[in-house]
mmCIF file of N, CA and C in Angstrom:
data_model
loop_
_atom_site.group_PDB
_atom_site.id
_atom_site.type_symbol
_atom_site.label_atom_id
_atom_site.label_comp_id
_atom_site.label_asym_id
_atom_site.label_seq_id
_atom_site.Cartn_x
_atom_site.Cartn_y
_atom_site.Cartn_z
ATOM 1 N N ASN A 1363 25.450 1.976 -110.311
ATOM 2 C CA ASN A 1363 24.063 1.835 -110.404
ATOM 3 C C ASN A 1363 22.725 3.196 -110.494
ATOM 4 N N LEU A 1364 23.628 3.933 -109.356
ATOM 5 C CA LEU A 1364 22.565 4.912 -109.026
ATOM 6 C C LEU A 1364 22.243 5.949 -110.108
ATOM 7 N N GLY A 1365 23.259 6.444 -111.125
ATOM 8 C CA GLY A 1365 23.352 6.735 -111.746
ATOM 9 C C GLY A 1365 22.244 6.375 -113.145
ATOM 10 N N MET A 1366 22.655 4.836 -113.110
ATOM 11 C CA MET A 1366 21.663 4.079 -114.165
ATOM 12 C C MET A 1366 20.298 4.585 -112.960
ATOM 13 N N GLY A 1367 19.887 4.450 -112.394
ATOM 14 C CA GLY A 1367 18.888 4.305 -111.822
ATOM 15 C C GLY A 1367 18.000 5.747 -112.131
ATOM 16 N N GLU A 1368 19.168 7.044 -111.666
ATOM 17 C CA GLU A 1368 18.809 8.410 -111.733
ATOM 18 C C GLU A 1368 18.071 8.860 -112.991
ATOM 19 N N ALA A 1369 18.777 8.112 -114.318
ATOM 20 C CA ALA A 1369 18.341 8.061 -115.486
ATOM 21 C C ALA A 1369 17.718 7.477 -116.290
ATOM 22 N N TRP A 1370 16.745 6.565 -116.219
ATOM 23 C CA TRP A 1370 15.955 5.178 -116.065
ATOM 24 C C TRP A 1370 14.881 5.902 -115.375
ATOM 25 N N SER A 1371 14.871 6.540 -114.125
ATOM 26 C CA SER A 1371 13.230 6.429 -113.349
ATOM 27 C C SER A 1371 12.929 8.406 -113.878
ATOM 28 N N GLY A 1372 13.745 8.813 -114.677
ATOM 29 C CA GLY A 1372 13.356 10.566 -115.058
ATOM 30 C C GLY A 1372 14.433 11.884 -114.547
ATOM 31 N N ASP A 1373 14.869 11.192 -114.108
ATOM 32 C CA ASP A 1373 16.036 12.383 -113.872
ATOM 33 C C ASP A 1373 17.452 12.550 -114.379
ATOM 34 N N HIS A 1374 17.067 12.381 -115.649
ATOM 35 C CA HIS A 1374 18.245 12.119 -116.725
ATOM 36 C C HIS A 1374 19.736 13.218 -116.101
ATOM 37 N N ALA A 1375 19.816 13.983 -116.186
ATOM 38 C CA ALA A 1375 20.518 15.090 -116.013
ATOM 39 C C ALA A 1375 21.796 14.507 -114.501
ATOM 40 N N ARG A 1376 20.599 13.893 -113.585
ATOM 41 C CA ARG A 1376 20.709 13.728 -112.234
ATOM 42 C C ARG A 1376 22.308 11.756 -112.422
ATOM 43 N N GLY A 1377 21.235 11.492 -113.343
ATOM 44 C CA GLY A 1377 22.141 10.122 -113.934
ATOM 45 C C GLY A 1377 23.506 10.754 -114.658
ATOM 46 N N ILE A 1378 23.302 11.487 -115.894
ATOM 47 C CA ILE A 1378 24.124 11.966 -116.381
ATOM 48 C C ILE A 1378 25.230 12.684 -114.972
ATOM 49 N N GLU A 1379 24.792 13.109 -114.131
ATOM 50 C CA GLU A 1379 26.151 13.299 -113.085
ATOM 51 C C GLU A 1379 27.227 12.009 -112.484
ATOM 52 N N CYS A 1380 25.987 11.243 -111.992
ATOM 53 C CA CYS A 1380 26.577 11.081 -111.008
ATOM 54 C C CYS A 1380 27.229 8.582 -112.170
ATOM 55 N N LEU A 1381 26.803 9.114 -113.150
ATOM 56 C CA LEU A 1381 27.413 8.333 -114.438
ATOM 57 C C LEU A 1381 28.905 8.833 -114.643
ATOM 58 N N LEU A 1382 29.555 10.061 -114.818
ATOM 59 C CA LEU A 1382 30.473 11.235 -115.522
ATOM 60 C C LEU A 1382 30.756 10.857 -114.470
ATOM 61 N N ARG A 1383 31.006 10.662 -113.268
ATOM 62 C CA ARG A 1383 31.008 10.805 -112.039
ATOM 63 C C ARG A 1383 32.230 9.414 -111.505
ATOM 64 N N ALA A 1384 31.622 8.770 -112.264
ATOM 65 C CA ALA A 1384 31.828 7.113 -111.975
ATOM 66 C C ALA A 1384 32.870 6.974 -112.728
ATOM 67 N N VAL A 1385 32.466 7.226 -114.363
ATOM 68 C CA VAL A 1385 33.715 7.319 -115.138
ATOM 69 C C VAL A 1385 34.999 7.872 -114.755
ATOM 70 N N ARG A 1386 34.780 9.660 -114.845
ATOM 71 C CA ARG A 1386 36.226 9.912 -113.865
ATOM 72 C C ARG A 1386 36.737 9.798 -112.374
ATOM 73 N N MET A 1387 36.295 8.771 -111.954
ATOM 74 C CA MET A 1387 36.341 7.772 -110.354
ATOM 75 C C MET A 1387 37.708 6.855 -110.911
ATOM 76 N N SER A 1388 36.891 6.276 -112.305
ATOM 77 C CA SER A 1388 37.606 4.671 -112.422
ATOM 78 C C SER A 1388 37.594 4.885 -114.291
ATOM 79 N N PRO A 1389 38.931 5.559 -115.081
ATOM 80 C CA PRO A 1389 38.729 5.586 -116.106
ATOM 81 C C PRO A 1389 39.424 4.520 -116.287
ATOM 82 N N ARG A 1390 39.907 3.279 -116.249
ATOM 83 C CA ARG A 1390 40.264 2.352 -116.173
ATOM 84 C C ARG A 1390 39.305 0.759 -116.219
ATOM 85 N N ASP A 1391 38.270 1.059 -115.723
ATOM 86 C CA ASP A 1391 37.253 0.301 -114.736
ATOM 87 C C ASP A 1391 36.629 -0.634 -116.179
ATOM 88 N N PRO A 1392 37.004 -2.419 -115.526
ATOM 89 C CA PRO A 1392 36.123 -2.991 -116.966
ATOM 90 C C PRO A 1392 34.673 -2.563 -117.076
ATOM 91 N N TRP A 1393 33.830 -2.204 -116.237
ATOM 92 C CA TRP A 1393 32.889 -1.666 -117.188
ATOM 93 C C TRP A 1393 32.883 -0.448 -117.768
ATOM 94 N N LEU A 1394 33.880 -0.235 -118.136
ATOM 95 C CA LEU A 1394 33.530 0.976 -118.773
ATOM 96 C C LEU A 1394 32.633 1.256 -120.068
ATOM 97 N N PRO A 1395 32.482 0.203 -120.910
ATOM 98 C CA PRO A 1395 32.080 1.249 -121.713
ATOM 99 C C PRO A 1395 30.274 0.352 -120.969
ATOM 100 N N HIS A 1396 30.488 -0.494 -120.299
ATOM 101 C CA HIS A 1396 29.005 0.126 -119.723
ATOM 102 C C HIS A 1396 28.723 1.546 -119.571
ATOM 103 N N TYR A 1397 29.406 2.230 -118.987
ATOM 104 C CA TYR A 1397 29.705 2.978 -118.394
ATOM 105 C C TYR A 1397 28.930 4.288 -119.677
ATOM 106 N N HIS A 1398 29.598 4.125 -120.551
ATOM 107 C CA HIS A 1398 29.967 4.418 -121.720
ATOM 108 C C HIS A 1398 27.535 4.172 -122.325
ATOM 109 N N HIS A 1399 27.409 3.051 -122.069
ATOM 110 C CA HIS A 1399 26.256 2.424 -122.901
ATOM 111 C C HIS A 1399 25.163 3.392 -121.751
ATOM 112 N N LEU A 1400 25.344 3.819 -120.702
ATOM 113 C CA LEU A 1400 24.163 4.139 -119.850
ATOM 114 C C LEU A 1400 24.347 5.446 -119.769
ATOM 115 N N LEU A 1401 25.633 5.598 -120.452
ATOM 116 C CA LEU A 1401 25.504 7.490 -121.074
ATOM 117 C C LEU A 1401 25.008 7.494 -122.005
ATOM 118 N N ALA A 1402 25.261 7.134 -123.028
ATOM 119 C CA ALA A 1402 23.727 6.984 -124.094
ATOM 120 C C ALA A 1402 22.764 6.662 -123.955
ATOM 121 N N SER A 1403 22.330 6.447 -123.537
ATOM 122 C CA SER A 1403 21.004 5.734 -122.834
ATOM 123 C C SER A 1403 20.322 7.582 -122.081
ATOM 124 N N ALA A 1404 20.830 7.668 -120.986
ATOM 125 C CA ALA A 1404 20.998 8.610 -120.285
ATOM 126 C C ALA A 1404 20.977 10.478 -121.207
ATOM 127 N N ALA A 1405 21.781 10.138 -122.095
ATOM 128 C CA ALA A 1405 22.116 11.399 -122.617
ATOM 129 C C ALA A 1405 21.263 12.037 -124.097
ATOM 130 N N GLY A 1406 20.108 10.202 -124.165
ATOM 131 C CA GLY A 1406 19.065 10.054 -125.186
ATOM 132 C C GLY A 1406 17.886 10.483 -124.883
ATOM 133 N N LEU A 1407 17.887 10.052 -123.309
ATOM 134 C CA LEU A 1407 16.559 10.179 -123.071
ATOM 135 C C LEU A 1407 16.729 12.028 -122.436
ATOM 136 N N ALA A 1408 17.708 12.610 -122.181
ATOM 137 C CA ALA A 1408 17.346 14.129 -121.696
ATOM 138 C C ALA A 1408 17.609 14.622 -123.149
ATOM 139 N N ARG A 1409 17.402 14.015 -124.244
ATOM 140 C CA ARG A 1409 17.394 14.634 -125.769
ATOM 141 C C ARG A 1409 18.986 15.381 -126.281
ATOM 142 N N ASP A 1410 20.478 14.866 -125.678
ATOM 143 C CA ASP A 1410 21.604 15.719 -125.626
ATOM 144 C C ASP A 1410 21.810 14.376 -126.708
ATOM 145 N N TYR A 1411 21.569 14.463 -128.377
ATOM 146 C CA TYR A 1411 21.633 13.537 -129.300
ATOM 147 C C TYR A 1411 23.089 13.325 -129.544
ATOM 148 N N GLU A 1412 23.521 14.822 -129.552
ATOM 149 C CA GLU A 1412 25.231 14.948 -130.159
ATOM 150 C C GLU A 1412 26.142 13.857 -128.949
ATOM 151 N N SER A 1413 25.665 13.579 -127.833
ATOM 152 C CA SER A 1413 26.245 13.679 -126.164
ATOM 153 C C SER A 1413 26.643 11.580 -126.222
ATOM 154 N N ALA A 1414 25.205 11.673 -126.547
ATOM 155 C CA ALA A 1414 24.108 9.674 -127.038
ATOM 156 C C ALA A 1414 25.326 9.479 -127.830
ATOM 157 N N ARG A 1415 25.870 9.890 -128.882
ATOM 158 C CA ARG A 1415 26.301 9.292 -130.273
ATOM 159 C C ARG A 1415 27.316 9.095 -129.771
ATOM 160 N N ARG A 1416 28.148 10.186 -129.087
ATOM 161 C CA ARG A 1416 29.446 9.778 -129.192
ATOM 162 C C ARG A 1416 29.509 8.516 -127.894
ATOM 163 N N TRP A 1417 28.563 9.011 -126.531
ATOM 164 C CA TRP A 1417 28.617 7.818 -125.458
ATOM 165 C C TRP A 1417 28.678 5.611 -126.741
ATOM 166 N N ALA A 1418 27.940 6.292 -127.114
ATOM 167 C CA ALA A 1418 26.729 4.851 -127.607
ATOM 168 C C ALA A 1418 28.759 4.841 -128.905
ATOM 169 N N LEU A 1419 29.374 5.707 -130.020
ATOM 170 C CA LEU A 1419 29.968 4.799 -130.117
ATOM 171 C C LEU A 1419 31.492 4.865 -129.683
ATOM 172 N N ALA A 1420 31.201 5.647 -128.283
ATOM 173 C CA ALA A 1420 32.422 4.237 -127.347
ATOM 174 C C ALA A 1420 32.373 3.364 -126.979
ATOM 175 N N ALA A 1421 31.249 3.345 -126.381
ATOM 176 C CA ALA A 1421 30.540 2.109 -125.924
ATOM 177 C C ALA A 1421 31.232 0.446 -127.148
ATOM 178 N N HIS A 1422 30.172 1.387 -128.779
ATOM 179 C CA HIS A 1422 30.682 0.686 -128.993
ATOM 180 C C HIS A 1422 32.359 -0.336 -129.834
ATOM 181 N N ARG A 1423 32.632 0.820 -129.229
ATOM 182 C CA ARG A 1423 34.109 0.634 -130.091
ATOM 183 C C ARG A 1423 34.911 -0.089 -128.372
ATOM 184 N N GLN A 1424 34.548 -0.326 -127.601
ATOM 185 C CA GLN A 1424 35.253 -1.220 -126.134
ATOM 186 C C GLN A 1424 34.613 -2.629 -125.915
ATOM 187 N N SER A 1425 33.984 -1.949 -127.187
ATOM 188 C CA SER A 1425 32.750 -3.661 -127.479
ATOM 189 C C SER A 1425 32.364 -4.180 -128.351
ATOM 190 N N PRO A 1426 32.141 -4.126 -129.234
ATOM 191 C CA PRO A 1426 31.509 -4.035 -130.408
ATOM 192 C C PRO A 1426 30.669 -5.165 -131.032
ATOM 193 N N SER A 1427 31.120 -6.111 -130.082
ATOM 194 C CA SER A 1427 29.827 -7.242 -130.593
ATOM 195 C C SER A 1427 28.426 -6.856 -129.150
ATOM 196 N N ASN A 1428 28.147 -5.325 -128.598
ATOM 197 C CA ASN A 1428 26.768 -5.459 -128.061
ATOM 198 C C ASN A 1428 26.357 -4.883 -128.563
ATOM 199 N N PRO A 1429 24.950 -4.995 -129.076
ATOM 200 C CA PRO A 1429 24.523 -4.789 -130.038
ATOM 201 C C PRO A 1429 23.481 -3.453 -129.292
ATOM 202 N N THR A 1430 23.558 -3.789 -127.593
ATOM 203 C CA THR A 1430 22.762 -1.876 -127.350
ATOM 204 C C THR A 1430 23.162 -1.636 -127.659
ATOM 205 N N SER A 1431 24.191 -0.675 -127.320
ATOM 206 C CA SER A 1431 25.122 0.308 -128.593
ATOM 207 C C SER A 1431 25.171 0.646 -129.553
ATOM 208 N N LEU A 1432 24.653 0.090 -130.356
ATOM 209 C CA LEU A 1432 24.758 0.239 -132.220
ATOM 210 C C LEU A 1432 22.830 0.955 -132.050
ATOM 211 N N VAL A 1433 21.804 -0.024 -131.083
ATOM 212 C CA VAL A 1433 20.963 0.487 -131.026
ATOM 213 C C VAL A 1433 20.579 1.944 -130.664
ATOM 214 N N LEU A 1434 21.904 2.498 -129.634
ATOM 215 C CA LEU A 1434 21.325 3.681 -128.842
ATOM 216 C C LEU A 1434 22.446 4.259 -129.666
ATOM 217 N N LEU A 1435 23.515 4.296 -130.167
ATOM 218 C CA LEU A 1435 23.495 5.438 -131.581
ATOM 219 C C LEU A 1435 22.383 5.024 -132.559
ATOM 220 N N ALA A 1436 21.730 4.194 -132.555
ATOM 221 C CA ALA A 1436 19.936 4.747 -133.811
ATOM 222 C C ALA A 1436 19.737 5.273 -133.524
ATOM 223 N N VAL A 1437 19.605 5.287 -132.106
ATOM 224 C CA VAL A 1437 18.126 6.322 -131.096
ATOM 225 C C VAL A 1437 19.121 7.667 -130.850
ATOM 226 N N SER A 1438 19.969 7.251 -131.316
ATOM 227 C CA SER A 1438 20.723 8.301 -131.307
ATOM 228 C C SER A 1438 20.362 9.832 -132.576
ATOM 229 N N CYS A 1439 21.226 8.629 -133.480
ATOM 230 C CA CYS A 1439 20.941 9.530 -135.189
ATOM 231 C C CYS A 1439 19.959 9.913 -135.342
ATOM 232 N N ALA A 1440 18.710 9.237 -135.106
ATOM 233 C CA ALA A 1440 17.565 9.372 -135.249
ATOM 234 C C ALA A 1440 16.981 10.382 -134.703
ATOM 235 N N GLY A 1441 17.904 10.694 -133.903
ATOM 236 C CA GLY A 1441 17.060 12.680 -132.756
ATOM 237 C C GLY A 1441 17.772 13.511 -133.866
ATOM 238 N N MET A 1442 18.470 13.101 -134.233
ATOM 239 C CA MET A 1442 18.987 13.903 -135.036
ATOM 240 C C MET A 1442 18.660 13.841 -136.338
ATOM 241 N N GLY A 1443 18.128 13.442 -136.751
ATOM 242 C CA GLY A 1443 17.550 13.090 -138.287
ATOM 243 C C GLY A 1443 18.387 12.957 -139.122
ATOM 244 N N GLU A 1444 19.740 12.206 -138.533
ATOM 245 C CA GLU A 1444 20.460 11.829 -140.018
ATOM 246 C C GLU A 1444 20.646 10.608 -139.625
ATOM 247 N N LEU A 1445 19.176 9.900 -140.525
ATOM 248 C CA LEU A 1445 18.351 8.352 -141.037
ATOM 249 C C LEU A 1445 19.369 7.757 -141.925
ATOM 250 N N SER A 1446 19.889 7.770 -142.482
ATOM 251 C CA SER A 1446 21.441 7.281 -142.726
ATOM 252 C C SER A 1446 21.543 6.600 -141.966
ATOM 253 N N ASP A 1447 22.851 7.431 -140.948
ATOM 254 C CA ASP A 1447 23.370 6.237 -139.810
ATOM 255 C C ASP A 1447 22.434 6.411 -139.013
ATOM 256 N N ALA A 1448 21.319 6.516 -138.537
ATOM 257 C CA ALA A 1448 20.468 5.436 -138.213
ATOM 258 C C ALA A 1448 20.559 4.868 -138.354
ATOM 259 N N ARG A 1449 20.157 4.740 -139.987
ATOM 260 C CA ARG A 1449 19.597 3.189 -140.584
ATOM 261 C C ARG A 1449 20.801 2.282 -140.268
ATOM 262 N N ALA A 1450 21.401 2.180 -140.637
ATOM 263 C CA ALA A 1450 22.806 1.201 -140.758
ATOM 264 C C ALA A 1450 23.627 0.907 -139.295
ATOM 265 N N ALA A 1451 23.599 1.947 -138.162
ATOM 266 C CA ALA A 1451 23.660 1.428 -137.157
ATOM 267 C C ALA A 1451 22.459 0.555 -136.378
ATOM 268 N N LEU A 1452 21.604 0.496 -136.802
ATOM 269 C CA LEU A 1452 20.077 -0.845 -136.581
ATOM 270 C C LEU A 1452 20.699 -1.625 -137.495
ATOM 271 N N GLU A 1453 20.729 -1.916 -138.441
ATOM 272 C CA GLU A 1453 20.937 -2.888 -139.428
ATOM 273 C C GLU A 1453 22.695 -3.362 -138.401
ATOM 274 N N GLU A 1454 23.471 -3.077 -138.326
ATOM 275 C CA GLU A 1454 24.269 -4.037 -138.159
ATOM 276 C C GLU A 1454 23.766 -4.923 -136.079
ATOM 277 N N ALA A 1455 23.337 -3.851 -135.535
ATOM 278 C CA ALA A 1455 22.772 -5.024 -134.226
ATOM 279 C C ALA A 1455 22.173 -5.771 -135.052
ATOM 280 N N ARG A 1456 20.799 -6.043 -135.991
ATOM 281 C CA ARG A 1456 20.111 -6.496 -136.052
ATOM 282 C C ARG A 1456 20.821 -7.566 -136.932
ATOM 283 N N ARG A 1457 22.389 -7.275 -137.656
ATOM 284 C CA ARG A 1457 23.367 -8.722 -137.594
ATOM 285 C C ARG A 1457 24.250 -9.502 -136.667
ATOM 286 N N ILE A 1458 23.956 -8.372 -135.652
ATOM 287 C CA ILE A 1458 24.255 -9.127 -134.086
ATOM 288 C C ILE A 1458 23.580 -9.970 -133.266
ATOM 289 N N ALA A 1459 22.624 -9.333 -133.210
ATOM 290 C CA ALA A 1459 21.768 -9.617 -132.528
ATOM 291 C C ALA A 1459 20.106 -9.213 -133.211
ATOM 292 N N PRO A 1460 19.531 -10.242 -133.690
ATOM 293 C CA PRO A 1460 18.176 -10.477 -134.887
ATOM 294 C C PRO A 1460 16.781 -10.107 -133.711
ATOM 295 N N GLU A 1461 17.246 -10.625 -133.004
ATOM 296 C CA GLU A 1461 16.001 -10.982 -132.089
ATOM 297 C C GLU A 1461 15.519 -10.515 -130.900
ATOM 298 N N TYR A 1462 17.012 -9.393 -130.842
ATOM 299 C CA TYR A 1462 16.804 -8.491 -129.559
ATOM 300 C C TYR A 1462 16.765 -6.950 -129.633
ATOM 301 N N VAL A 1463 17.171 -7.035 -131.778
ATOM 302 C CA VAL A 1463 16.316 -5.490 -132.315
ATOM 303 C C VAL A 1463 14.949 -5.434 -132.542
ATOM 304 N N GLU A 1464 14.614 -6.934 -132.427
ATOM 305 C CA GLU A 1464 12.786 -7.425 -133.369
ATOM 306 C C GLU A 1464 12.309 -7.195 -132.769
ATOM 307 N N VAL A 1465 12.612 -7.289 -130.295
ATOM 308 C CA VAL A 1465 11.713 -6.936 -129.174
ATOM 309 C C VAL A 1465 11.749 -5.701 -130.073
ATOM 310 N N ARG A 1466 12.783 -4.951 -129.996
ATOM 311 C CA ARG A 1466 12.702 -2.657 -128.830
ATOM 312 C C ARG A 1466 12.335 -2.316 -130.858
ATOM 313 N N LEU A 1467 11.924 -3.073 -131.565
ATOM 314 C CA LEU A 1467 11.022 -2.759 -132.870
ATOM 315 C C LEU A 1467 9.670 -2.251 -132.445
ATOM 316 N N GLN A 1468 9.016 -3.927 -131.905
ATOM 317 C CA GLN A 1468 8.385 -3.947 -131.237
ATOM 318 C C GLN A 1468 7.799 -3.460 -130.824
ATOM 319 N N HIS A 1469 8.008 -3.409 -129.463
ATOM 320 C CA HIS A 1469 7.752 -3.296 -128.137
ATOM 321 C C HIS A 1469 8.157 -1.632 -127.400
ATOM 322 N N ALA A 1470 7.281 -1.045 -126.884
ATOM 323 C CA ALA A 1470 7.563 -0.063 -126.567
ATOM 324 C C ALA A 1470 8.112 -0.732 -125.171
ATOM 325 N N ASP A 1471 7.054 -1.642 -124.085
ATOM 326 C CA ASP A 1471 7.624 -2.066 -123.281
ATOM 327 C C ASP A 1471 8.588 -2.538 -122.754
ATOM 328 N N SER A 1472 9.531 -2.481 -124.065
ATOM 329 C CA SER A 1472 11.062 -3.919 -123.673
ATOM 330 C C SER A 1472 12.313 -3.011 -123.071
ATOM 331 N N TYR A 1473 11.431 -1.039 -123.179
ATOM 332 C CA TYR A 1473 13.026 -0.433 -123.052
ATOM 333 C C TYR A 1473 13.315 -0.363 -120.844
ATOM 334 N N PRO A 1474 14.372 -0.565 -121.072
ATOM 335 C CA PRO A 1474 13.720 -0.531 -119.031
ATOM 336 C C PRO A 1474 13.574 0.564 -118.175
ATOM 337 N N TYR A 1475 13.039 1.565 -118.892
ATOM 338 C CA TYR A 1475 13.125 3.217 -118.304
ATOM 339 C C TYR A 1475 11.686 2.832 -117.690
ATOM 340 N N ARG A 1476 11.725 3.509 -116.159
ATOM 341 C CA ARG A 1476 10.313 4.025 -115.679
ATOM 342 C C ARG A 1476 9.296 4.443 -116.088
ATOM 343 N N ARG A 1477 9.310 5.995 -116.374
ATOM 344 C CA ARG A 1477 8.016 6.624 -117.290
ATOM 345 C C ARG A 1477 8.096 5.670 -118.357
ATOM 346 N N ARG A 1478 7.123 5.911 -118.588
ATOM 347 C CA ARG A 1478 6.490 5.888 -120.156
ATOM 348 C C ARG A 1478 6.559 6.375 -120.797
ATOM 349 N N GLU A 1479 7.260 7.976 -120.996
ATOM 350 C CA GLU A 1479 7.166 8.719 -121.931
ATOM 351 C C GLU A 1479 8.814 8.162 -122.364
ATOM 352 N N ASP A 1480 9.228 7.833 -121.480
ATOM 353 C CA ASP A 1480 10.662 6.994 -121.849
ATOM 354 C C ASP A 1480 10.577 6.011 -122.831
ATOM 355 N N ARG A 1481 10.418 5.634 -122.489
ATOM 356 C CA ARG A 1481 9.696 4.041 -123.035
ATOM 357 C C ARG A 1481 9.286 4.468 -124.438
ATOM 358 N N VAL A 1482 8.499 5.417 -124.835
ATOM 359 C CA VAL A 1482 7.651 5.596 -126.311
ATOM 360 C C VAL A 1482 8.812 6.091 -126.760
ATOM 361 N N HIS A 1483 9.311 7.294 -125.822
ATOM 362 C CA HIS A 1483 10.367 8.338 -126.778
ATOM 363 C C HIS A 1483 12.215 6.865 -128.091
ATOM 364 N N ALA A 1484 11.981 6.860 -126.984
ATOM 365 C CA ALA A 1484 13.601 5.271 -127.163
ATOM 366 C C ALA A 1484 12.561 4.847 -128.526
ATOM 367 N N TRP A 1485 11.628 4.424 -127.780
ATOM 368 C CA TRP A 1485 10.799 3.110 -129.152
ATOM 369 C C TRP A 1485 10.559 3.665 -130.226
ATOM 370 N N THR A 1486 9.798 5.114 -130.854
ATOM 371 C CA THR A 1486 9.951 5.662 -131.628
ATOM 372 C C THR A 1486 11.206 5.975 -132.767
ATOM 373 N N LEU A 1487 12.656 6.438 -131.657
ATOM 374 C CA LEU A 1487 13.390 7.194 -133.019
ATOM 375 C C LEU A 1487 13.656 5.444 -133.226
ATOM 376 N N VAL A 1488 14.022 4.784 -132.653
ATOM 377 C CA VAL A 1488 14.060 3.142 -132.967
ATOM 378 C C VAL A 1488 13.525 2.555 -134.214
ATOM 379 N N ARG A 1489 12.621 3.069 -134.649
ATOM 380 C CA ARG A 1489 11.308 2.236 -135.058
ATOM 381 C C ARG A 1489 11.417 3.150 -137.038
ATOM 382 N N ILE A 1490 11.472 5.458 -135.840
ATOM 383 C CA ILE A 1490 12.053 5.796 -137.048
ATOM 384 C C ILE A 1490 13.205 4.776 -137.899
ATOM 385 N N ALA A 1491 14.299 4.462 -137.412
ATOM 386 C CA ALA A 1491 15.610 4.440 -137.870
ATOM 387 C C ALA A 1491 15.250 3.074 -139.166
ATOM 388 N N GLY A 1492 14.460 2.275 -138.076
ATOM 389 C CA GLY A 1492 13.833 0.681 -138.578
ATOM 390 C C GLY A 1492 12.902 0.755 -140.252
ATOM 391 N N GLY A 1493 12.636 1.944 -140.178
ATOM 392 C CA GLY A 1493 12.276 2.538 -141.305
ATOM 393 C C GLY A 1493 10.086 2.229 -141.117
ATOM 394 N N LEU A 1494 9.895 1.597 -139.939
ATOM 395 C CA LEU A 1494 8.531 1.901 -139.313
ATOM 396 C C LEU A 1494 6.970 2.370 -139.152
ATOM 397 N N GLU A 1495 8.468 4.730 -138.916
ATOM 398 C CA GLU A 1495 7.362 5.478 -138.093
ATOM 399 C C GLU A 1495 8.155 5.956 -139.364
ATOM 400 N N ASP A 1496 7.321 7.465 -139.498
ATOM 401 C CA ASP A 1496 7.313 8.562 -140.137
ATOM 402 C C ASP A 1496 8.765 9.169 -139.557
ATOM 403 N N PRO A 1497 9.848 9.652 -140.014
ATOM 404 C CA PRO A 1497 10.576 10.336 -139.708
ATOM 405 C C PRO A 1497 10.103 11.209 -139.191
ATOM 406 N N ARG A 1498 9.221 12.017 -139.130
ATOM 407 C CA ARG A 1498 8.948 13.541 -139.243
ATOM 408 C C ARG A 1498 8.098 13.217 -136.696
ATOM 409 N N ALA A 1499 8.374 12.300 -137.164
ATOM 410 C CA ALA A 1499 7.450 11.624 -135.671
ATOM 411 C C ALA A 1499 8.520 11.986 -134.707
ATOM 412 N N ALA A 1500 9.302 12.182 -135.252
ATOM 413 C CA ALA A 1500 10.657 12.701 -134.649
ATOM 414 C C ALA A 1500 11.315 13.954 -133.935
ATOM 415 N N GLU A 1501 9.893 14.856 -134.903
ATOM 416 C CA GLU A 1501 10.428 16.701 -135.093
ATOM 417 C C GLU A 1501 9.778 16.684 -132.835
ATOM 418 N N THR A 1502 8.683 16.229 -132.541
ATOM 419 C CA THR A 1502 8.344 16.173 -130.702
ATOM 420 C C THR A 1502 9.494 15.825 -129.880
ATOM 421 N N LEU A 1503 10.301 14.954 -130.439
ATOM 422 C CA LEU A 1503 11.481 14.072 -129.535
ATOM 423 C C LEU A 1503 12.553 15.352 -129.620
ATOM 424 N N ARG A 1504 12.915 16.080 -130.319
ATOM 425 C CA ARG A 1504 13.961 16.871 -130.389
ATOM 426 C C ARG A 1504 13.736 17.983 -129.467
#
């Protein structure tokens, strides 16, 4: 919880550090998919999109019916400019939970991050993945 709080309050590096420590301390924890989801979120906010993708894929493998990991995968792929992968991840999330994805596409304030700039960052990348935003908007987010 500390890692999530730190990352979502704007101290992305500290959040990642805490979350990695939790994963190392309890590698068989039943909450591991959630930790991976939180690591994907924190890494994406830190603009480490490669790590965010890796964590989102791990979370998705462990919990394939969770749309959040797919939205985070879309964010990371859009951040790296891999638009076809971003669109595919978002479409898969949409098949699982269409209402969830629609809210994420339409409302920046649907993201749980404390800082408005973090909410807009994630929202812009999801909108790029959804074809609602010009892909050039990601250039300032890299």
